[in-house]
């Protein structure tokens, strides 16, 4: 799946000694095997980082931009990120996380899917 789609540029605004920043980097590195991601890291205290944070409404790190559009800041929700990545690549098949949820909570997952349509 990852090689057949247009790459998605992911920019992470970080700062030193930021646990959530480390978590976000680790999550995105793990998702590179499933999605066509090009990951860039920028210090939020740099001139470029400050400008991006201001224009994107990022109040604190980590700030995540997808294709130069603000996505989130603070602790990253893997589920929200996967949904957005699936949407951007036009995925028609459920991802592995959704399949695992359905196997574990079939009734809850079906109800959740109906709400999302």
Coordinates of C-alpha atoms in Angstrom, one line a residue:
X1 CA 0.0 0.0 0.0
X2 CA 2.7 2.5 1.0
X3 CA 4.6 2.4 -2.4
X4 CA 1.5 2.8 -4.6
X5 CA 0.4 6.2 -3.2
X6 CA 1.6 9.8 -3.4
X7 CA 3.9 10.5 -0.4
X8 CA 2.5 12.5 2.4
X9 CA 4.8 15.2 3.9
X10 CA 4.7 15.1 7.7
X11 CA 6.3 17.9 9.6
X12 CA 6.8 17.6 13.4
X13 CA 7.4 20.7 15.4
X14 CA 9.4 19.6 18.4
X15 CA 11.5 20.8 21.3
X16 CA 14.3 19.2 23.3
X17 CA 13.4 16.9 26.2
X18 CA 9.7 16.6 25.1
X19 CA 8.3 13.2 25.8
X20 CA 5.3 13.7 23.6
X21 CA 7.6 14.8 20.8
X22 CA 9.6 11.6 21.1
X23 CA 6.3 9.6 21.2
X24 CA 5.1 11.3 18.0
X25 CA 8.4 10.6 16.2
X26 CA 8.3 7.0 17.2
X27 CA 4.7 6.6 16.1
X28 CA 5.3 8.2 12.7
X29 CA 8.4 6.1 12.1
X30 CA 6.3 3.0 12.8
X31 CA 3.6 4.2 10.4
X32 CA 6.2 4.7 7.6
X33 CA 5.9 0.9 6.8
X34 CA 2.1 1.3 6.2
X35 CA 1.8 4.7 4.7
X36 CA 3.9 6.7 2.2
X37 CA 5.3 9.3 4.6
X38 CA 8.1 11.7 4.2
X39 CA 8.9 13.0 7.8
X40 CA 10.6 16.3 8.6
X41 CA 11.4 17.5 12.1
X42 CA 11.7 21.2 12.9
X43 CA 12.5 22.8 16.3
X44 CA 9.6 24.9 17.4
X45 CA 12.0 27.5 18.9
X46 CA 13.7 28.1 15.5
X47 CA 12.5 31.0 13.3
X48 CA 10.9 28.5 10.8
X49 CA 9.3 26.6 13.7
X50 CA 7.9 29.7 15.4
X51 CA 6.4 30.9 12.1
X52 CA 4.8 27.6 11.4
X53 CA 3.4 27.3 14.9
X54 CA 2.0 30.8 14.7
X55 CA 0.3 30.5 11.3
X56 CA -0.9 26.9 12.1
X57 CA -2.3 27.7 15.5
X58 CA 0.1 25.3 17.3
X59 CA 0.1 26.2 21.0
X60 CA 2.7 23.7 22.2
X61 CA 4.8 20.8 20.8
X62 CA 4.6 18.4 19.2
X63 CA 2.9 20.1 16.4
X64 CA 2.0 17.9 13.4
X65 CA 1.5 19.2 9.9
X66 CA 0.3 17.0 7.0
X67 CA 1.2 18.3 3.6
X68 CA 1.9 21.7 5.2
X69 CA -1.6 21.8 6.8
X70 CA -1.9 21.9 10.6
X71 CA -3.2 18.6 11.9
X72 CA -2.7 18.5 15.7
X73 CA -0.6 19.5 18.6
X74 CA 0.2 17.9 21.9
X75 CA -0.2 14.2 22.5
X76 CA -0.9 12.5 19.1
X77 CA -3.9 10.3 18.7
X78 CA -2.9 7.3 16.6
X79 CA -6.5 6.6 15.7
X80 CA -7.1 10.1 14.5
X81 CA -3.8 10.2 12.6
X82 CA -4.5 6.8 10.9
X83 CA -8.0 8.0 9.8
X84 CA -6.6 11.1 8.3
X85 CA -3.8 9.3 6.5
X86 CA -6.3 6.7 5.2
X87 CA -8.5 9.6 3.9
X88 CA -5.6 11.3 2.2
X89 CA -4.4 8.2 0.4
X90 CA -8.0 7.2 -0.5
X91 CA -7.8 3.9 1.3
X92 CA -10.8 1.6 0.6
X93 CA -9.7 -1.2 2.8
X94 CA -9.8 -0.9 6.6
X95 CA -6.4 -0.6 8.2
X96 CA -4.9 -3.1 10.5
X97 CA -5.8 -1.2 13.6
X98 CA -9.5 -1.0 12.6
X99 CA -9.5 -4.8 11.9
X100 CA -8.0 -5.5 15.3
X101 CA -10.7 -3.3 17.0
X102 CA -13.4 -5.1 15.1
X103 CA -12.1 -8.5 16.2
X104 CA -11.9 -7.4 19.8
X105 CA -15.1 -5.3 20.0
X106 CA -17.2 -6.3 17.0
X107 CA -20.5 -4.6 18.2
X108 CA -18.7 -1.4 19.3
X109 CA -16.7 -1.2 16.0
X110 CA -19.8 -1.7 13.9
X111 CA -21.7 1.1 15.8
X112 CA -18.7 3.4 15.6
X113 CA -18.5 2.8 11.8
X114 CA -22.2 3.7 11.4
X115 CA -21.6 6.9 13.3
X116 CA -18.7 7.9 11.1
X117 CA -20.6 7.6 7.8

